[in-house]
Coordinates of N, CA and C and ligand atoms in Angstrom, one line a residue:
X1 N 110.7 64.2 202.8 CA 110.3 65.4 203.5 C 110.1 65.0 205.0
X2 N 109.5 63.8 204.9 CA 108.9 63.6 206.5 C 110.2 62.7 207.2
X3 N 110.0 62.8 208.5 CA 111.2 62.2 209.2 C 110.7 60.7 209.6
X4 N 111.2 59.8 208.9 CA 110.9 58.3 209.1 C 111.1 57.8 210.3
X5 N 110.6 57.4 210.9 CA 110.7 56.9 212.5 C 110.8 55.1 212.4
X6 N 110.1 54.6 211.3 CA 110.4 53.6 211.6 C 109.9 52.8 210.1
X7 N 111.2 51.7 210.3 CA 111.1 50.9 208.6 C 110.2 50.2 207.8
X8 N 109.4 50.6 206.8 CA 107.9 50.1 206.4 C 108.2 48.9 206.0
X9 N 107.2 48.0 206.1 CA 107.5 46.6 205.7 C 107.7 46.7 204.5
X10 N 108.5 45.5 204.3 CA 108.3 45.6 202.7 C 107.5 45.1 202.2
X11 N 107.1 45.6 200.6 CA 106.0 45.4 200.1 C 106.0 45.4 198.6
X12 N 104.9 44.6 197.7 CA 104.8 44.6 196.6 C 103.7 45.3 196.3
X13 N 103.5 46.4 195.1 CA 102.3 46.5 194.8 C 102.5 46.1 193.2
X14 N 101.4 45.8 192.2 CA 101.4 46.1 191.6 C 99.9 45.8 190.7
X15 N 99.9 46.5 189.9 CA 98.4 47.0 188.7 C 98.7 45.7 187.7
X16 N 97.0 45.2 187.7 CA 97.5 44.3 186.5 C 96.0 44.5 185.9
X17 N 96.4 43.9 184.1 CA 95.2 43.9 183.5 C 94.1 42.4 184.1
X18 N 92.7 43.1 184.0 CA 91.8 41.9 184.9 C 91.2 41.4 183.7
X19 N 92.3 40.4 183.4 CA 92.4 39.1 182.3 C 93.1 38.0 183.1
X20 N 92.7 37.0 182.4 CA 93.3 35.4 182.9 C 95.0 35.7 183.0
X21 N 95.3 36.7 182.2 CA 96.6 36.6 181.7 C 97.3 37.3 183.1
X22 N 96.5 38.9 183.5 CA 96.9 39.6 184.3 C 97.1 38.7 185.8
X23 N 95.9 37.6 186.3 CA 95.5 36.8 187.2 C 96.9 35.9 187.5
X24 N 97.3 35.2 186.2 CA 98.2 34.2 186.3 C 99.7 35.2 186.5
X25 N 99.9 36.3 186.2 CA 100.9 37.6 186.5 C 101.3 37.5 188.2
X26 N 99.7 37.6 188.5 CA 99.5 37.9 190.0 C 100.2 36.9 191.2
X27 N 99.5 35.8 190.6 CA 100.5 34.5 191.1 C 102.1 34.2 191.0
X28 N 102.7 34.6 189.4 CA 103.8 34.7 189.1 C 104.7 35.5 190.2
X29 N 104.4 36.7 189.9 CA 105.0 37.9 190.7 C 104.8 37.5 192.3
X30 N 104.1 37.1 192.8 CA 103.9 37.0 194.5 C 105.1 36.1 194.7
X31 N 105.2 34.6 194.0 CA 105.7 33.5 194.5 C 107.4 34.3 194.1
X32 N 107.5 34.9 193.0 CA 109.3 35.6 193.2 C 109.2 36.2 194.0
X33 N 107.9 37.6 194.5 CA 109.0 38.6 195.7 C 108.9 37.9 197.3
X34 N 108.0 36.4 197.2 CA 108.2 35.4 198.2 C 109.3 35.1 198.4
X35 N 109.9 34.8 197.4 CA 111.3 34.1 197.0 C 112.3 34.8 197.8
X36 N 112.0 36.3 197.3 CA 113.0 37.3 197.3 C 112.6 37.7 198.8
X37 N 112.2 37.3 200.0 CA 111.7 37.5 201.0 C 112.0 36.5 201.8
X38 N 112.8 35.0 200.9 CA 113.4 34.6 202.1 C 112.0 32.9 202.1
X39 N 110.9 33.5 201.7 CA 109.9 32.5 201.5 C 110.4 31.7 200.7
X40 N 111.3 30.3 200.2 CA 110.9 29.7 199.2 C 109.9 28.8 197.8
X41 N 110.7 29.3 196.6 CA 110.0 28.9 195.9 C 109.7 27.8 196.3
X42 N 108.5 26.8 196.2 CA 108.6 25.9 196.2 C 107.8 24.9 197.9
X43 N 108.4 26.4 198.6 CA 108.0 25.8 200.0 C 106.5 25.5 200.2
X44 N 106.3 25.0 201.7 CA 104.7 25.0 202.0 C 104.4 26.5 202.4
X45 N 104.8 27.9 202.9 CA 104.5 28.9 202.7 C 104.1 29.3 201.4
X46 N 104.8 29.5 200.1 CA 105.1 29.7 199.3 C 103.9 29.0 198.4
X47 N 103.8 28.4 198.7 CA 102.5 27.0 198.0 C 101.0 27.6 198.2
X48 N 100.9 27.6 199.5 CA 99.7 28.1 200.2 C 99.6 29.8 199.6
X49 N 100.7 30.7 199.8 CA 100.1 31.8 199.4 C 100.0 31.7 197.6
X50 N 100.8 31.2 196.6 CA 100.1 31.2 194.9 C 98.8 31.0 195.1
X51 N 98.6 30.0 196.2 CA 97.2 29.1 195.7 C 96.3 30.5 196.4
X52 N 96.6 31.3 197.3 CA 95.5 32.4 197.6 C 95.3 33.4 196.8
X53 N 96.9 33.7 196.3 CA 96.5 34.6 195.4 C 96.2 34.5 193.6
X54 N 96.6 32.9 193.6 CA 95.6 33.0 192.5 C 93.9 32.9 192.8
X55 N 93.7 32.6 193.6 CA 92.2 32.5 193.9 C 91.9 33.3 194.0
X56 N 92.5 34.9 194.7 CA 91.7 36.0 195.0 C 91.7 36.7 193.3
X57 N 92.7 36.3 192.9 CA 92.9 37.4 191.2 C 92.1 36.6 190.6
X58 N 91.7 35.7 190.4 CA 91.1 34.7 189.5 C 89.2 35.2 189.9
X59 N 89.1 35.6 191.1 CA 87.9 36.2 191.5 C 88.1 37.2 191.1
X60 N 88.8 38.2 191.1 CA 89.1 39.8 190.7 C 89.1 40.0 189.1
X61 N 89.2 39.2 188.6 CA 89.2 39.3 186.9 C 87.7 38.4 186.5
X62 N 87.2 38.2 187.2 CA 86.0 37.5 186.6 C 84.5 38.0 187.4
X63 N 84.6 37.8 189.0 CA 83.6 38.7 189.4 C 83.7 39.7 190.0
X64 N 84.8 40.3 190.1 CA 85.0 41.7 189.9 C 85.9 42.7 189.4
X65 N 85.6 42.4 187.7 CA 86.1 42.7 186.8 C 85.1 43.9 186.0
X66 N 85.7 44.9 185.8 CA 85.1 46.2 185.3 C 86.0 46.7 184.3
X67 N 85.3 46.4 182.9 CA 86.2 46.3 181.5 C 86.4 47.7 181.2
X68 N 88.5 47.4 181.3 CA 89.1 49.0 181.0 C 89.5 49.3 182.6
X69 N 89.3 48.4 183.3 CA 90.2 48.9 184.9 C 91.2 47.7 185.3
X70 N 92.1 47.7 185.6 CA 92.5 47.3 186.4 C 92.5 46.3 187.4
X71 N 93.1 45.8 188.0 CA 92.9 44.8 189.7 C 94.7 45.2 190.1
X72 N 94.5 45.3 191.4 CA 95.7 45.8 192.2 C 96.0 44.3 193.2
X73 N 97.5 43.9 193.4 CA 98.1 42.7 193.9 C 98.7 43.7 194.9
X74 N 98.7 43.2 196.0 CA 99.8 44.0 197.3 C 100.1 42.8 198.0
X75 N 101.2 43.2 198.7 CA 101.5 41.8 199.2 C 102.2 42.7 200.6
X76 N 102.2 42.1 201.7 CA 103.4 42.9 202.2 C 103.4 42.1 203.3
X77 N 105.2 42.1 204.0 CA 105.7 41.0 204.6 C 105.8 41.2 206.4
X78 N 105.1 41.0 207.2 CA 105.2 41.3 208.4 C 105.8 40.6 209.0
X79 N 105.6 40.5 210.6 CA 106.7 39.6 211.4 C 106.3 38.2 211.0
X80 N 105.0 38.1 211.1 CA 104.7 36.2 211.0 C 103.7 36.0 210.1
X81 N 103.1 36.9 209.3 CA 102.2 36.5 208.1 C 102.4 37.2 207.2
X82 N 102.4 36.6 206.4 CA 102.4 37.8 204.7 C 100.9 37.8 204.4
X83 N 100.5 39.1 204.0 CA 98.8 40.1 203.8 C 99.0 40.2 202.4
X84 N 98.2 39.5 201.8 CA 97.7 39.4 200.5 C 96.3 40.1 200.4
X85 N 96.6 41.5 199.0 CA 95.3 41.7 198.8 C 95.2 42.0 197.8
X86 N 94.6 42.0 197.3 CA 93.8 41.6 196.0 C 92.8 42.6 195.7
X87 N 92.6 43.7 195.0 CA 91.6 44.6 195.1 C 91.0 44.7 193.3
X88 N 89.5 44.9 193.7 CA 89.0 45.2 192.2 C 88.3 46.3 192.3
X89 N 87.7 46.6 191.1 CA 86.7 48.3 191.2 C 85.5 48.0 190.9
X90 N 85.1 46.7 191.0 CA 83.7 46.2 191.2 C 83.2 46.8 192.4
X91 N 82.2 47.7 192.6 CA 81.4 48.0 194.0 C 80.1 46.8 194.0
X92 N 79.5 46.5 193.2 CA 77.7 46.6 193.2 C 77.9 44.9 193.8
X93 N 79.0 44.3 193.3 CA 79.2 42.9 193.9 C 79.5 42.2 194.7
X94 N 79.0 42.0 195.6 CA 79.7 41.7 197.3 C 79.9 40.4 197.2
X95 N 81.2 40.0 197.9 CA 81.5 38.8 198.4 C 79.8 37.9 199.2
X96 N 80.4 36.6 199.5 CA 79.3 35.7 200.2 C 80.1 36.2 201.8
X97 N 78.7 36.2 202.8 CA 79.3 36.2 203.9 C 80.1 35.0 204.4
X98 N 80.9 34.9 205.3 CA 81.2 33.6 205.8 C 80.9 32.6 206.3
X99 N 80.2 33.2 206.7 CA 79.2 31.6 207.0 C 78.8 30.9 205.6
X100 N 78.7 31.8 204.5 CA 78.1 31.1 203.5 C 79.1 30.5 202.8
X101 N 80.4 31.0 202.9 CA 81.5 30.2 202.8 C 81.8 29.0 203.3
X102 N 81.7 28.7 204.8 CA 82.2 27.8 205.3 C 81.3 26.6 204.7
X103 N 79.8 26.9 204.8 CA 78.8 26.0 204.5 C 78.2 26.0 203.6
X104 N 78.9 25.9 202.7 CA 77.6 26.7 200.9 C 76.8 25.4 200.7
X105 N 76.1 26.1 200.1 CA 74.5 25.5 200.0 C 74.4 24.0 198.9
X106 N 73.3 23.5 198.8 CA 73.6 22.4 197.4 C 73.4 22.8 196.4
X107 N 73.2 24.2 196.1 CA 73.2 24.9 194.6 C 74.4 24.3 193.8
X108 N 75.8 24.8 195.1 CA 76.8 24.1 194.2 C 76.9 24.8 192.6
X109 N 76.5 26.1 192.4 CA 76.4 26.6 191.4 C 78.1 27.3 191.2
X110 N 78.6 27.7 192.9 CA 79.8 28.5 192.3 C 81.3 27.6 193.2
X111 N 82.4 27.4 192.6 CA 83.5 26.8 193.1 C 83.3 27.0 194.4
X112 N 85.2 26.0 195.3 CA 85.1 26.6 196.3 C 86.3 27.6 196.6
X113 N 87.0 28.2 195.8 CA 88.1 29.3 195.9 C 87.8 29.9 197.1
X114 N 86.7 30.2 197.5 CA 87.2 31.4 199.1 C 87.5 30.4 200.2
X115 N 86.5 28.9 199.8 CA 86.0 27.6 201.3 C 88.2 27.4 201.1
X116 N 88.3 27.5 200.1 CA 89.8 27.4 199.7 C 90.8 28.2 201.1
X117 N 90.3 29.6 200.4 CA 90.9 30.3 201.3 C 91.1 30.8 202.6
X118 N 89.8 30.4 202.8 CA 89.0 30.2 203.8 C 89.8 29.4 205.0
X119 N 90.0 28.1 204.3 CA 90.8 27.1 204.9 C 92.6 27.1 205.3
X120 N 93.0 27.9 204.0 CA 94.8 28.3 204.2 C 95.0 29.2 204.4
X121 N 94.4 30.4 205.0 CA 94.3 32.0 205.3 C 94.0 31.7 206.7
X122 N 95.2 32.4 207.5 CA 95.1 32.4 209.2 C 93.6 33.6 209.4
X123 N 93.8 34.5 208.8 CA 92.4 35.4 208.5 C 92.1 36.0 207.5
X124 N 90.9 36.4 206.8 CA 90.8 36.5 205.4 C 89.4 38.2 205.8
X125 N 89.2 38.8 204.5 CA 88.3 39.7 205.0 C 88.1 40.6 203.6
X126 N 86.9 41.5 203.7 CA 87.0 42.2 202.7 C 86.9 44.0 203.0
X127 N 87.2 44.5 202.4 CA 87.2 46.3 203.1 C 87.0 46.9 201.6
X128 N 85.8 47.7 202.2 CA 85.8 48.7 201.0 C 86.5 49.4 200.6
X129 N 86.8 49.9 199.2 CA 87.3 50.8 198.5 C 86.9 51.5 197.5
X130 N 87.0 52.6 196.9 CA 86.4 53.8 196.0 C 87.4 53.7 194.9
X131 N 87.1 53.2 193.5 CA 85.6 52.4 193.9 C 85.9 51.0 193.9
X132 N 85.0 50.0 194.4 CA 85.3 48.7 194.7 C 85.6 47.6 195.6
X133 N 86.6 47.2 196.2 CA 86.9 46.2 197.1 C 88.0 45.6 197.1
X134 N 88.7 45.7 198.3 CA 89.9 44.6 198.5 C 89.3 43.5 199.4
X135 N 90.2 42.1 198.8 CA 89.9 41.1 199.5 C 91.3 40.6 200.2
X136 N 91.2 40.4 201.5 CA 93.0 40.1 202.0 C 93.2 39.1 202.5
X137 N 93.8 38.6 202.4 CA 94.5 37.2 203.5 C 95.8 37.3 204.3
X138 N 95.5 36.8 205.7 CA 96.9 36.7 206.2 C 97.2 35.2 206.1
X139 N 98.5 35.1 205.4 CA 99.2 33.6 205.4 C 100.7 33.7 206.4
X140 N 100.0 32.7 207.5 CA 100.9 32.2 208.9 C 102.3 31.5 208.3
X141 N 103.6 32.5 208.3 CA 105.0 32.6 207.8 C 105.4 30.8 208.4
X142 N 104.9 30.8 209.8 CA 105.6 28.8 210.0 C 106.9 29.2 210.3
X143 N 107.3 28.3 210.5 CA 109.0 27.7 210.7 C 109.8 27.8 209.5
X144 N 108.7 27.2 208.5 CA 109.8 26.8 207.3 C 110.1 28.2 206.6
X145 N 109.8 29.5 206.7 CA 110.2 30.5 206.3 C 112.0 31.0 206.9
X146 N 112.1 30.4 207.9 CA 113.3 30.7 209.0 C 114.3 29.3 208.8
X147 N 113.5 28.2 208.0 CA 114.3 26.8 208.0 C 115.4 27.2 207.0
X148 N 116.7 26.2 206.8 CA 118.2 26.4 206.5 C 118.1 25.8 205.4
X149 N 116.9 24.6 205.1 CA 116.6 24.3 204.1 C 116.5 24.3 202.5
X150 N 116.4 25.8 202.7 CA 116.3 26.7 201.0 C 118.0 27.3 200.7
X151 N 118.1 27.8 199.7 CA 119.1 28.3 199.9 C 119.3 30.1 200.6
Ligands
ADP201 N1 86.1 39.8 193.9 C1 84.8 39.5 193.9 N2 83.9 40.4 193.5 C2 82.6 40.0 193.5 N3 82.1 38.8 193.9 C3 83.0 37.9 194.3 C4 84.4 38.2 194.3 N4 85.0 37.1 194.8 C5 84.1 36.1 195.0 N5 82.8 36.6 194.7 C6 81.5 35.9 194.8 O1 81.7 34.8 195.7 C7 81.4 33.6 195.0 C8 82.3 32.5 195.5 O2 83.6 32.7 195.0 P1 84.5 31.4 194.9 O3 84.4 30.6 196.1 O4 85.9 31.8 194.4 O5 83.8 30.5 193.7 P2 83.7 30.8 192.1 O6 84.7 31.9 191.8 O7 84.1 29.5 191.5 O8 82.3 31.2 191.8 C9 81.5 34.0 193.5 O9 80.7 33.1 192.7 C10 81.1 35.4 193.5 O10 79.6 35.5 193.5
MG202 MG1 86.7 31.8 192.5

């Protein structure tokens, strides 16, 4: 209907069940439409983003997991970072601030998946949603996305 002015990045979305099973999906699926994006399997791009997005889905099915909903995978490919987000329908649960990330305490009670992401995510963040929360990461595309390398 509407007159397209200009070409949307491309993008993955997709719904998965917020089970171990759905989580390990999430990683699955990112590293092919990587693939299919020119990212190779296998590359240091490619590496860095499984490992984010299994960390964010691995958090999305466990602490913000709401039995009988969902968690939503998006991915989408811009000029020099691919935006990983990861969304659940947990509201009541908030992320740690970042600082408490960078420096977590000697409780040492919970992994370090975000100090993770934290570290391979050019920028990371969280934005509300109804109901719930997305968590996103930008992962810096590099050279080797453009290298002759892959096939
Ligand atoms: N999607 C989320 N919803 C609610 N809380 C979250 C979510 N992701 C992370 N958290 C909170 O942040 C903490 C740190 O996450 P993380 O570094 O991945 O360690 P771990 O998952 O091993 O506890 C979690 O223990 C949890 O309290
Ligand atoms: Mg975690």
């Amino acid at each position: 209907m509407s007159t397209q002015i200009s070409t949307p990045d491309p993008e993955l979305v997709l719904r998965l069940s917020a089970t171990r099973c759905g989580a390990r999906l999430a990683r699955h699926h990112a590293v092919r439409q990587l693939h299919a994006w020119g990212v190779h399997h296998g590359s240091g791009v490619s590496d860095t983003a499984a490992t984010v997005v299994a960390e964010l889905a691995a958090n999305a099915v466990t602490h913000g997991r709401v039995p009988g909903r969902d968690f939503e995978l998006r991915l989408v490919l811009g000029a020099d970072v691919v935006r990983i987000e990861v969304s659940d329908t947990r509201s009541e649960r908030r992320l740690p601030a970042r600082e408490d990330v960078i420096a977590p305490g000697d409780d040492a009670e919970s992994g370090r998946g975000l100090l993770l992401v934290e570290m391979l995510a050019r920028a990371w963040g969280v934005a509300p949603r109804s109901p719930g929360k997305t968590v996103w990461a930008d992962i810096a595309l590099a050279a080797d996305t453009a290298s002759a390398e892959g096939r």
